[in-house]
XYZ file of C-alpha atoms in Angstrom:
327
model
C 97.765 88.591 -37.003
C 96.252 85.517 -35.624
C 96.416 85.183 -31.993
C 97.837 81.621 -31.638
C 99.309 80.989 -27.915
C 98.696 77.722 -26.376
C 97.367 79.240 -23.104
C 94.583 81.084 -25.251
C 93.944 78.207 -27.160
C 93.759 75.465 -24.304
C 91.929 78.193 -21.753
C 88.951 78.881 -24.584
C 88.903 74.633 -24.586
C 88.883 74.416 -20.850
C 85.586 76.794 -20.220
C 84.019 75.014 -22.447
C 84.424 71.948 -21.409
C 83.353 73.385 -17.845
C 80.051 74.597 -19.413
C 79.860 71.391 -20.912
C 79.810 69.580 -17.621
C 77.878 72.075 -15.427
C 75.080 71.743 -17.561
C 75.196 67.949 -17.608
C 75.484 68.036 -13.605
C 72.183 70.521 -13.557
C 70.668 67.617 -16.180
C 71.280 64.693 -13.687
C 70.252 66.796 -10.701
C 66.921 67.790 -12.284
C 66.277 63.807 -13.223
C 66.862 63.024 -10.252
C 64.742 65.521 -8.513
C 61.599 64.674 -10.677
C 62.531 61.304 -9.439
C 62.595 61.936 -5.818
C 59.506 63.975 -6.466
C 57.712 61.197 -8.231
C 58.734 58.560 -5.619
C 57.632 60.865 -2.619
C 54.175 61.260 -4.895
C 53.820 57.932 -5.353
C 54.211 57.174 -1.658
C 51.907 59.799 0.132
C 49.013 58.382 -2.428
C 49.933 55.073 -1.293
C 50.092 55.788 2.271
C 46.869 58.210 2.526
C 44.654 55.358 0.952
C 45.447 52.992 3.323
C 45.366 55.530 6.146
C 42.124 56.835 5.027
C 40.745 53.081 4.700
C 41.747 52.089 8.213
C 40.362 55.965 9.597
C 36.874 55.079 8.075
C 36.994 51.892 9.752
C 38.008 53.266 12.933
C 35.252 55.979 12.139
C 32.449 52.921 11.059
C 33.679 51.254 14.625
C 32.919 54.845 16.696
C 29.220 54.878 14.970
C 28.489 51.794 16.045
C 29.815 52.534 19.821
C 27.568 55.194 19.362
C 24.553 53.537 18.056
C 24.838 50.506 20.048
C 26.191 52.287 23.637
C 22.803 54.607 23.579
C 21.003 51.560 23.315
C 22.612 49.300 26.237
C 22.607 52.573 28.144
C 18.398 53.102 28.154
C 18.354 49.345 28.447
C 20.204 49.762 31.829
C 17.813 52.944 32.646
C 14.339 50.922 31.512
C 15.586 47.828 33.704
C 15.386 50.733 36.721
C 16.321 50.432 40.134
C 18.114 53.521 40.731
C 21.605 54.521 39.559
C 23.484 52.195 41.752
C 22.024 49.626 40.144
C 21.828 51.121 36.382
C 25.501 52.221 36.227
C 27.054 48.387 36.913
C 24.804 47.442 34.558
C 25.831 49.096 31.863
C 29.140 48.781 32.269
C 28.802 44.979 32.148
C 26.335 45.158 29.289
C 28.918 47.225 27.602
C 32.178 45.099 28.410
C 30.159 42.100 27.026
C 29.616 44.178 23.670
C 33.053 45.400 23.592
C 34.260 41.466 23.945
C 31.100 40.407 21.013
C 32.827 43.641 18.974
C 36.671 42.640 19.770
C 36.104 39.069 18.701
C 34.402 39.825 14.961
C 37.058 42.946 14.391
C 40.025 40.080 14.868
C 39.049 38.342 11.702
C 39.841 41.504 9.826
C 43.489 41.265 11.458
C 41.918 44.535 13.745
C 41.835 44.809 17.563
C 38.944 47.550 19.001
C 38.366 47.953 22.575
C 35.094 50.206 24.789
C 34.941 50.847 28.217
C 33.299 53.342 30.679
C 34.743 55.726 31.775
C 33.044 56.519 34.983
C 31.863 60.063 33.860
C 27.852 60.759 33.603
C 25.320 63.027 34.068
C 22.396 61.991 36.194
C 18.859 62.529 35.235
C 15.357 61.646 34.513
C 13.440 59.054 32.710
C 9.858 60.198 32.030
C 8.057 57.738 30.427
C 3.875 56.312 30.214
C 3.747 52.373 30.127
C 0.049 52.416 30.155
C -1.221 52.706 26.387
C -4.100 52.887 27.508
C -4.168 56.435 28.801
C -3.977 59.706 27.329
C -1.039 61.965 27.355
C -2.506 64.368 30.334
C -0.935 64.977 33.338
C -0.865 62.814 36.876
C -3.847 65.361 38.142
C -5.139 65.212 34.463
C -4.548 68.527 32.892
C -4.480 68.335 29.364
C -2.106 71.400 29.043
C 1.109 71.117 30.870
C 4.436 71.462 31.694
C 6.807 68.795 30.756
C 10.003 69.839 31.079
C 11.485 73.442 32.324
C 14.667 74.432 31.078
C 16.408 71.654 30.924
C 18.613 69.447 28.604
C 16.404 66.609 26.586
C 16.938 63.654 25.143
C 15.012 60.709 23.116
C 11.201 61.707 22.871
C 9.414 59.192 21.552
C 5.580 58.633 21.862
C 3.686 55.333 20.775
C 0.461 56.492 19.707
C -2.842 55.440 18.921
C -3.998 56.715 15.794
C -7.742 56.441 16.679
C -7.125 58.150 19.774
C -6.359 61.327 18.229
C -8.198 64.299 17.054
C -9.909 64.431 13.201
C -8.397 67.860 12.524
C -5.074 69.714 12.990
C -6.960 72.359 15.358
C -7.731 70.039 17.779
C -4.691 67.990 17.796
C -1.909 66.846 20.473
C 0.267 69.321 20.182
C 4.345 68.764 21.606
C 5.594 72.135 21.939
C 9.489 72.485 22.247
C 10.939 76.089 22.905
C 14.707 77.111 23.965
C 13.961 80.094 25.986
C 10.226 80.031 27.090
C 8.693 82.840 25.573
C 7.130 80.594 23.239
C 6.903 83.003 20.306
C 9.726 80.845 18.284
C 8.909 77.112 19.935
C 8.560 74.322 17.357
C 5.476 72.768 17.632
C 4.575 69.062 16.526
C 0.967 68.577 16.527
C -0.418 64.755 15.513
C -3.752 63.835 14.288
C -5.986 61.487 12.521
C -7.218 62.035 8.791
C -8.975 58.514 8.854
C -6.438 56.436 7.779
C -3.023 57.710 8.493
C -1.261 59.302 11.540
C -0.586 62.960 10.411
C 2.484 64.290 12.015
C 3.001 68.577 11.593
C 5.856 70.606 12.221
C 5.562 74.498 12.967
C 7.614 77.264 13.993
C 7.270 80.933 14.170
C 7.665 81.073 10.159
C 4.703 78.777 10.103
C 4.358 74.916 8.821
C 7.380 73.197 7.959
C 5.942 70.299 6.670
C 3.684 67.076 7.675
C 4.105 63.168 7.511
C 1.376 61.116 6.807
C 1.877 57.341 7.969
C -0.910 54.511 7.889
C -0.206 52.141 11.212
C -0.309 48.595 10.064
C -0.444 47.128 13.619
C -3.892 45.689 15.069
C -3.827 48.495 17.995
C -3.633 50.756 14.856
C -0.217 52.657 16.252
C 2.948 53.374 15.605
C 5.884 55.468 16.981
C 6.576 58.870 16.532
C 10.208 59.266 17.251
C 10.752 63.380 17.521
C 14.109 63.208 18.007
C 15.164 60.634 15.815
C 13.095 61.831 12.883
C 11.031 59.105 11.823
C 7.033 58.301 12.027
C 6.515 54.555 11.852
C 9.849 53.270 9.768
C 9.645 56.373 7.415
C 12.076 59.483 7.309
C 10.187 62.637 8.588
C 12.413 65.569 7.143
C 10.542 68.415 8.963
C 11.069 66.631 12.188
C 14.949 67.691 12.366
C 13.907 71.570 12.459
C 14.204 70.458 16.063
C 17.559 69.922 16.015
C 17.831 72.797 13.459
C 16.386 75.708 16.000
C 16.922 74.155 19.118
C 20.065 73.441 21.385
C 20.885 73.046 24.885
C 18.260 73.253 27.481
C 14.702 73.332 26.262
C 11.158 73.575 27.732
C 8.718 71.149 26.736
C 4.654 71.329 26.542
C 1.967 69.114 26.551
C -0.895 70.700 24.914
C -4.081 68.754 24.210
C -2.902 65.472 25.992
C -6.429 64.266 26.269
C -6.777 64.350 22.571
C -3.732 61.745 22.385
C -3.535 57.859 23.685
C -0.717 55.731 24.170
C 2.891 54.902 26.104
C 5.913 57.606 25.581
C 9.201 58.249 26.940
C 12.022 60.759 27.410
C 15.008 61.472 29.266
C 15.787 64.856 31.124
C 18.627 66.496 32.932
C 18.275 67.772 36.814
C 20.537 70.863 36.794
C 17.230 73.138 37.786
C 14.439 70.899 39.003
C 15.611 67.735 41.100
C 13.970 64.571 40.648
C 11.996 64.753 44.218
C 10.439 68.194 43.233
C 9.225 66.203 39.751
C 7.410 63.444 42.170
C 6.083 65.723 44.538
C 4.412 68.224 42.472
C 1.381 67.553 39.854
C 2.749 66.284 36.948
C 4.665 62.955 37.501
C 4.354 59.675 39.837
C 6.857 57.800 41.539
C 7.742 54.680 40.279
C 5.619 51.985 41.298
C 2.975 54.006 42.019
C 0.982 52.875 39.886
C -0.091 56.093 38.586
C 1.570 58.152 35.293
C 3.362 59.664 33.917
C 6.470 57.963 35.851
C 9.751 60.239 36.979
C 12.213 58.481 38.054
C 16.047 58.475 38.195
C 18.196 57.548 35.203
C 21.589 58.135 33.302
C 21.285 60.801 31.148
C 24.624 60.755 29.424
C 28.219 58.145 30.291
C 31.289 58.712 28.299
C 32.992 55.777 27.319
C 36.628 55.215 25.263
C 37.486 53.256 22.537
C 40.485 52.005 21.266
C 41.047 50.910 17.355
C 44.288 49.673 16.008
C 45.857 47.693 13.276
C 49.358 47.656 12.077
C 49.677 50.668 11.040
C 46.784 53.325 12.555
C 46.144 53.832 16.299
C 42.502 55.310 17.275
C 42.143 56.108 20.955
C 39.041 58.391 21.457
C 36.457 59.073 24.500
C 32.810 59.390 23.568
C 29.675 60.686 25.265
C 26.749 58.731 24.766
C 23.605 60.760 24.778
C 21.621 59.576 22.439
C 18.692 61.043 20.433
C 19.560 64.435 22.455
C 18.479 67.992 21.706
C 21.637 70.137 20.533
Protein backbone atom coordinates (compact mmCIF):
# COMPACT_ATOMS: atom_id res chain seq x y z
CA UNK A 1 0.00 0.00 0.00
CA UNK A 2 0.97 3.43 -0.95
CA UNK A 3 2.58 5.39 1.68
CA UNK A 4 0.51 8.64 1.54
CA UNK A 5 1.02 10.85 4.91
CA UNK A 6 1.29 14.48 4.54
CA UNK A 7 4.48 14.71 6.66
CA UNK A 8 6.21 12.22 4.09
CA UNK A 9 4.87 13.92 1.32
CA UNK A 10 5.62 17.68 2.35
CA UNK A 11 9.23 16.52 4.07
CA UNK A 12 10.40 14.76 0.48
CA UNK A 13 9.13 18.52 -1.01
CA UNK A 14 10.97 20.44 1.62
CA UNK A 15 14.68 18.78 0.96
CA UNK A 16 14.26 19.41 -2.21
CA UNK A 17 13.52 22.59 -2.27
CA UNK A 18 16.63 23.01 0.19
CA UNK A 19 18.87 21.37 -2.49
CA UNK A 20 17.28 23.53 -4.80
CA UNK A 21 18.43 26.66 -3.06
CA UNK A 22 21.86 25.55 -1.74
CA UNK A 23 22.93 25.00 -5.06
CA UNK A 24 21.65 28.33 -6.34
CA UNK A 25 23.47 30.09 -3.22
CA UNK A 26 26.92 28.07 -4.28
CA UNK A 27 25.91 29.51 -8.09
CA UNK A 28 25.78 33.22 -6.92
CA UNK A 29 28.77 32.78 -4.62
CA UNK A 30 30.96 31.33 -7.40
CA UNK A 31 29.78 34.46 -9.85
CA UNK A 32 30.57 36.50 -7.61
CA UNK A 33 33.93 35.19 -6.73
CA UNK A 34 35.10 35.10 -10.45
CA UNK A 35 33.94 38.61 -10.17
CA UNK A 36 35.92 39.71 -7.27
CA UNK A 37 38.70 37.76 -8.86
CA UNK A 38 38.40 39.50 -12.17
CA UNK A 39 38.09 42.99 -10.58
CA UNK A 40 41.21 42.38 -8.24
CA UNK A 41 42.96 41.15 -11.81
CA UNK A 42 41.99 43.91 -13.50
CA UNK A 43 43.31 46.26 -10.84
CA UNK A 44 46.88 44.87 -9.99
CA UNK A 45 47.48 45.09 -14.05
CA UNK A 46 46.29 48.50 -13.83
CA UNK A 47 48.19 49.50 -10.89
CA UNK A 48 51.66 47.63 -11.77
CA UNK A 49 51.77 49.54 -15.21
CA UNK A 50 51.60 52.69 -13.84
CA UNK A 51 53.88 51.74 -10.95
CA UNK A 52 56.33 50.23 -13.23
CA UNK A 53 56.12 53.48 -15.58
CA UNK A 54 56.78 55.92 -12.77
CA UNK A 55 59.79 53.19 -11.24
CA UNK A 56 61.56 53.45 -14.71
CA UNK A 57 61.33 57.04 -14.52
CA UNK A 58 62.55 57.24 -11.13
CA UNK A 59 65.20 54.60 -12.40
CA UNK A 60 65.97 56.95 -15.90
CA UNK A 61 66.27 60.01 -13.15
CA UNK A 62 69.04 57.82 -10.85
CA UNK A 63 71.15 57.18 -14.28
CA UNK A 64 71.34 60.44 -15.00
CA UNK A 65 72.41 61.46 -11.20
CA UNK A 66 74.81 59.00 -11.95
CA UNK A 67 76.06 60.02 -15.25
CA UNK A 68 75.91 63.61 -14.68
CA UNK A 69 77.19 63.61 -10.65
CA UNK A 70 80.60 61.70 -11.89
CA UNK A 71 80.98 64.36 -14.20
CA UNK A 72 80.47 67.63 -11.90
CA UNK A 73 82.45 65.61 -9.38
CA UNK A 74 86.00 65.35 -11.68
CA UNK A 75 85.03 68.82 -12.79
CA UNK A 76 85.38 69.92 -9.09
CA UNK A 77 88.70 67.59 -8.81
CA UNK A 78 90.30 69.03 -12.39
CA UNK A 79 89.46 72.72 -11.12
CA UNK A 80 92.04 71.55 -8.04
CA UNK A 81 92.92 73.34 -5.10
CA UNK A 82 92.73 70.79 -2.54
CA UNK A 83 89.64 69.19 -0.98
CA UNK A 84 88.52 72.17 0.92
CA UNK A 85 88.09 73.78 -2.00
CA UNK A 86 86.80 70.73 -4.34
CA UNK A 87 84.10 69.50 -1.90
CA UNK A 88 82.02 73.14 -1.81
CA UNK A 89 82.35 73.00 -5.19
CA UNK A 90 80.66 70.25 -5.97
CA UNK A 91 78.11 70.55 -3.83
CA UNK A 92 77.15 73.88 -5.43
CA UNK A 93 77.74 72.53 -8.91
CA UNK A 94 75.44 69.79 -7.90
CA UNK A 95 72.57 71.89 -6.12
CA UNK A 96 72.57 74.01 -9.36
CA UNK A 97 71.95 70.65 -11.41
CA UNK A 98 69.52 69.36 -9.01
CA UNK A 99 67.51 72.95 -9.40
CA UNK A 100 68.25 72.69 -13.77
CA UNK A 101 66.82 68.80 -13.12
CA UNK A 102 63.82 69.87 -10.61
CA UNK A 103 62.63 72.57 -12.96
CA UNK A 104 62.34 70.26 -16.43
CA UNK A 105 60.88 67.10 -14.20
CA UNK A 106 57.85 69.72 -13.09
CA UNK A 107 56.49 69.85 -16.57
CA UNK A 108 55.88 66.14 -16.38
CA UNK A 109 53.69 66.93 -13.12
CA UNK A 110 57.12 65.16 -11.25
CA UNK A 111 59.21 66.68 -8.42
CA UNK A 112 63.11 65.05 -8.13
CA UNK A 113 65.51 66.37 -5.73
CA UNK A 114 69.96 65.55 -5.27
CA UNK A 115 72.02 66.57 -2.64
CA UNK A 116 75.36 65.57 -0.95
CA UNK A 117 75.48 63.89 1.52
CA UNK A 118 78.72 64.75 3.13
CA UNK A 119 80.19 61.15 2.84
CA UNK A 120 83.51 60.61 0.52
CA UNK A 121 86.48 58.94 0.15
CA UNK A 122 89.59 60.98 -0.38
CA UNK A 123 92.12 60.24 -2.99
CA UNK A 124 94.30 60.86 -5.89
CA UNK A 125 94.14 62.42 -9.23
CA UNK A 126 97.03 61.27 -11.45
CA UNK A 127 96.91 62.80 -14.53
CA UNK A 128 99.73 64.17 -17.65
CA UNK A 129 98.58 67.63 -19.15
CA UNK A 130 101.58 67.79 -21.30
CA UNK A 131 100.78 65.86 -24.70
CA UNK A 132 103.72 66.35 -25.52
CA UNK A 133 105.53 63.81 -23.39
CA UNK A 134 105.63 60.22 -23.22
CA UNK A 135 103.98 58.09 -20.68
CA UNK A 136 107.41 57.40 -18.55
CA UNK A 137 107.85 58.17 -15.22
CA UNK A 138 108.92 61.71 -13.35
CA UNK A 139 112.75 60.18 -13.31
CA UNK A 140 111.88 58.68 -16.80
CA UNK A 141 111.63 54.99 -16.45
CA UNK A 142 109.73 53.53 -19.05
CA UNK A 143 108.60 50.55 -16.82
CA UNK A 144 106.85 51.49 -13.69
CA UNK A 145 104.69 51.40 -11.00
CA UNK A 146 101.49 53.21 -11.21
CA UNK A 147 99.40 52.28 -8.72
CA UNK A 148 99.94 49.58 -5.69
CA UNK A 149 97.05 47.98 -4.38
CA UNK A 150 94.72 50.28 -4.42
CA UNK A 151 91.09 51.06 -5.57
CA UNK A 152 90.97 52.76 -9.33
CA UNK A 153 88.90 54.69 -11.09
CA UNK A 154 88.52 56.46 -14.72
CA UNK A 155 91.77 55.65 -16.81
CA UNK A 156 91.77 57.36 -19.70
CA UNK A 157 94.84 58.18 -21.93
CA UNK A 158 94.80 60.70 -24.98
CA UNK A 159 97.21 59.34 -27.26
CA UNK A 160 99.15 60.07 -30.15
CA UNK A 161 98.89 57.56 -32.67
CA UNK A 162 102.26 58.40 -34.34
CA UNK A 163 103.86 58.27 -31.12
CA UNK A 164 103.44 54.71 -30.70
CA UNK A 165 105.24 51.63 -31.61
CA UNK A 166 104.71 49.82 -35.39
CA UNK A 167 104.20 46.39 -33.80
CA UNK A 168 102.33 44.80 -30.86
CA UNK A 169 105.87 43.64 -29.33
CA UNK A 170 107.00 46.85 -28.83
CA UNK A 171 103.93 48.52 -27.72
CA UNK A 172 102.69 50.63 -24.53
CA UNK A 173 101.56 48.20 -22.60
CA UNK A 174 98.82 49.15 -19.34
CA UNK A 175 99.02 46.25 -17.19
CA UNK A 176 96.15 45.89 -14.55
CA UNK A 177 96.43 42.93 -11.96
CA UNK A 178 94.24 42.33 -8.61
CA UNK A 179 96.79 40.65 -6.55
CA UNK A 180 100.33 41.40 -7.97
CA UNK A 181 101.66 38.28 -9.01
CA UNK A 182 101.05 39.28 -12.41
CA UNK A 183 100.49 35.80 -13.85
CA UNK A 184 96.53 36.65 -14.40
CA UNK A 185 96.87 40.75 -14.98
CA UNK A 186 94.99 42.06 -18.03
CA UNK A 187 97.13 43.71 -20.18
CA UNK A 188 96.15 46.53 -22.80
CA UNK A 189 98.91 47.14 -25.10
CA UNK A 190 98.34 50.13 -27.98
CA UNK A 191 100.12 50.54 -31.16
CA UNK A 192 100.30 51.92 -34.58
CA UNK A 193 99.57 49.78 -37.84
CA UNK A 194 99.93 53.02 -40.05
CA UNK A 195 96.70 54.24 -40.05
CA UNK A 196 94.71 53.27 -37.07
CA UNK A 197 95.32 53.18 -33.26
CA UNK A 198 95.33 49.38 -32.42
CA UNK A 199 94.08 48.79 -28.98
CA UNK A 200 94.77 44.77 -27.50
CA UNK A 201 93.42 43.12 -24.65
CA UNK A 202 95.23 40.03 -22.93
CA UNK A 203 94.95 37.95 -20.02
CA UNK A 204 96.45 34.79 -18.82
CA UNK A 205 94.14 32.80 -21.46
CA UNK A 206 95.79 34.96 -24.05
CA UNK A 207 94.23 37.81 -26.52
CA UNK A 208 90.83 38.79 -25.96
CA UNK A 209 90.44 40.83 -28.75
CA UNK A 210 91.78 44.26 -30.47
CA UNK A 211 90.15 47.63 -31.69
CA UNK A 212 91.36 49.26 -34.53
CA UNK A 213 90.38 53.12 -34.69
CA UNK A 214 91.71 55.72 -37.37
CA UNK A 215 92.10 59.32 -35.35
CA UNK A 216 90.51 61.94 -37.48
CA UNK A 217 91.97 64.88 -35.48
CA UNK A 218 95.04 67.00 -36.95
CA UNK A 219 97.33 65.85 -33.81
CA UNK A 220 96.28 62.39 -35.20
CA UNK A 221 94.82 61.18 -31.51
CA UNK A 222 92.17 60.09 -29.86
CA UNK A 223 91.15 58.73 -26.40
CA UNK A 224 91.41 55.47 -25.14
CA UNK A 225 88.97 55.27 -22.34
CA UNK A 226 89.94 51.72 -20.39
CA UNK A 227 87.43 51.94 -18.12
CA UNK A 228 84.67 53.16 -19.98
CA UNK A 229 85.22 50.85 -22.93
CA UNK A 230 85.51 52.88 -25.86
CA UNK A 231 88.58 53.88 -28.35
CA UNK A 232 87.76 57.14 -30.08
CA UNK A 233 83.62 57.16 -30.08
CA UNK A 234 83.55 53.34 -30.84
CA UNK A 235 82.49 50.41 -28.40
CA UNK A 236 85.63 48.30 -27.50
CA UNK A 237 84.01 44.92 -26.22
CA UNK A 238 87.32 43.33 -25.01
CA UNK A 239 87.98 46.37 -22.97
CA UNK A 240 85.27 45.32 -20.18
CA UNK A 241 87.35 41.98 -19.39
CA UNK A 242 88.60 44.61 -16.97
CA UNK A 243 85.70 44.90 -15.21
CA UNK A 244 85.08 41.16 -15.91
CA UNK A 245 88.42 39.82 -13.91
CA UNK A 246 89.09 42.61 -11.86
CA UNK A 247 87.49 44.13 -8.60
CA UNK A 248 88.48 46.05 -5.70
CA UNK A 249 91.98 47.19 -5.28
CA UNK A 250 94.25 46.73 -8.25
CA UNK A 251 97.92 47.37 -9.19
CA UNK A 252 98.63 49.18 -12.19
CA UNK A 253 101.86 49.13 -14.67
CA UNK A 254 103.35 51.23 -17.02
CA UNK A 255 105.31 49.21 -19.36
CA UNK A 256 106.92 50.77 -22.43
CA UNK A 257 105.87 54.44 -21.56
CA UNK A 258 108.48 55.81 -23.86
CA UNK A 259 106.91 54.05 -26.74
CA UNK A 260 103.56 56.12 -25.97
CA UNK A 261 102.86 60.16 -26.25
CA UNK A 262 100.19 62.13 -24.97
CA UNK A 263 98.00 63.58 -21.72
CA UNK A 264 96.14 60.79 -19.38
CA UNK A 265 94.38 60.69 -16.22
CA UNK A 266 93.12 58.54 -13.34
CA UNK A 267 91.87 58.61 -9.98
CA UNK A 268 93.23 56.43 -6.99
CA UNK A 269 92.36 55.67 -3.43
CA UNK A 270 95.01 56.34 -0.37
CA UNK A 271 94.13 53.48 2.02
CA UNK A 272 97.99 52.09 1.58
CA UNK A 273 100.17 54.77 0.04
CA UNK A 274 99.31 58.48 1.17
CA UNK A 275 99.43 61.16 -1.22
CA UNK A 276 102.88 62.74 0.27
CA UNK A 277 104.70 59.31 -0.17
CA UNK A 278 103.30 59.53 -4.12
CA UNK A 279 105.14 63.18 -4.38
CA UNK A 280 108.11 62.32 -2.65
CA UNK A 281 109.18 59.23 -4.28
CA UNK A 282 110.08 58.77 -8.21
CA UNK A 283 107.12 58.49 -9.96
CA UNK A 284 104.83 61.60 -9.58
CA UNK A 285 105.26 65.60 -9.19
CA UNK A 286 103.52 67.92 -7.12
CA UNK A 287 101.21 70.06 -8.59
CA UNK A 288 102.61 73.02 -10.04
CA UNK A 289 105.73 71.69 -10.38
CA UNK A 290 105.90 71.81 -13.50
CA UNK A 291 107.10 68.41 -13.97
CA UNK A 292 104.73 64.99 -14.68
CA UNK A 293 103.05 62.93 -14.10
CA UNK A 294 101.00 65.18 -11.44
CA UNK A 295 99.63 63.52 -7.89
CA UNK A 296 97.66 65.45 -6.26
CA UNK A 297 94.64 65.33 -3.89
CA UNK A 298 91.11 64.67 -5.13
CA UNK A 299 87.59 63.11 -4.30
CA UNK A 300 87.56 59.77 -5.13
CA UNK A 301 83.99 58.85 -4.43
CA UNK A 302 80.73 61.39 -2.58
CA UNK A 303 77.42 59.82 -2.02
CA UNK A 304 74.65 61.88 -2.74
CA UNK A 305 70.51 61.25 -2.29
CA UNK A 306 67.83 61.69 -4.44
CA UNK A 307 64.39 62.07 -4.03
CA UNK A 308 61.62 61.21 -6.93
CA UNK A 309 57.94 61.53 -6.42
CA UNK A 310 54.69 61.95 -8.17
CA UNK A 311 51.25 61.26 -6.99
CA UNK A 312 51.39 58.10 -6.51
CA UNK A 313 55.31 56.58 -6.20
CA UNK A 314 57.88 57.89 -3.67
CA UNK A 315 61.76 57.20 -4.60
CA UNK A 316 64.16 58.21 -1.86
CA UNK A 317 67.61 56.57 -2.54
CA UNK A 318 71.45 57.49 -1.61
CA UNK A 319 74.01 56.96 -4.33
CA UNK A 320 77.79 56.75 -4.50
CA UNK A 321 79.29 58.39 -7.27
CA UNK A 322 82.46 56.76 -8.42
CA UNK A 323 82.50 56.83 -11.70
CA UNK A 324 84.30 54.75 -14.39
CA UNK A 325 85.67 52.63 -11.23
CA UNK A 326 87.25 49.18 -11.18
CA UNK A 327 84.78 46.59 -9.43
Amino acid sequence: MADVTLWDRFGNDDRGQLFLVTALTIAVLLVGLALTLNTAIYTENVATRTTDTQLDDAVSFQQSLVAGGGELLDAANRAGGGITTIEPQFQSSLGNWSVEAASLSAVYDRSVDASYTGTKTNGTRVYQANSTRNYTNETGASTWSAVSNEEVRNIRFNVSRTSLAGNSGDAFRLILDDDGVLSDAVEISMHDDGTNIVVTVEDDTGVIGSCAVEPKGVDESLVVDVTGGTVGTQRCLPLDTVHEKLGGDVYVIFENGDDATGTYEFYMTNKNTALSTLVSGPNYAGAGSGSWPVAQEAIYDANVTFRFSTDETVVEKEVRLAPGEIE
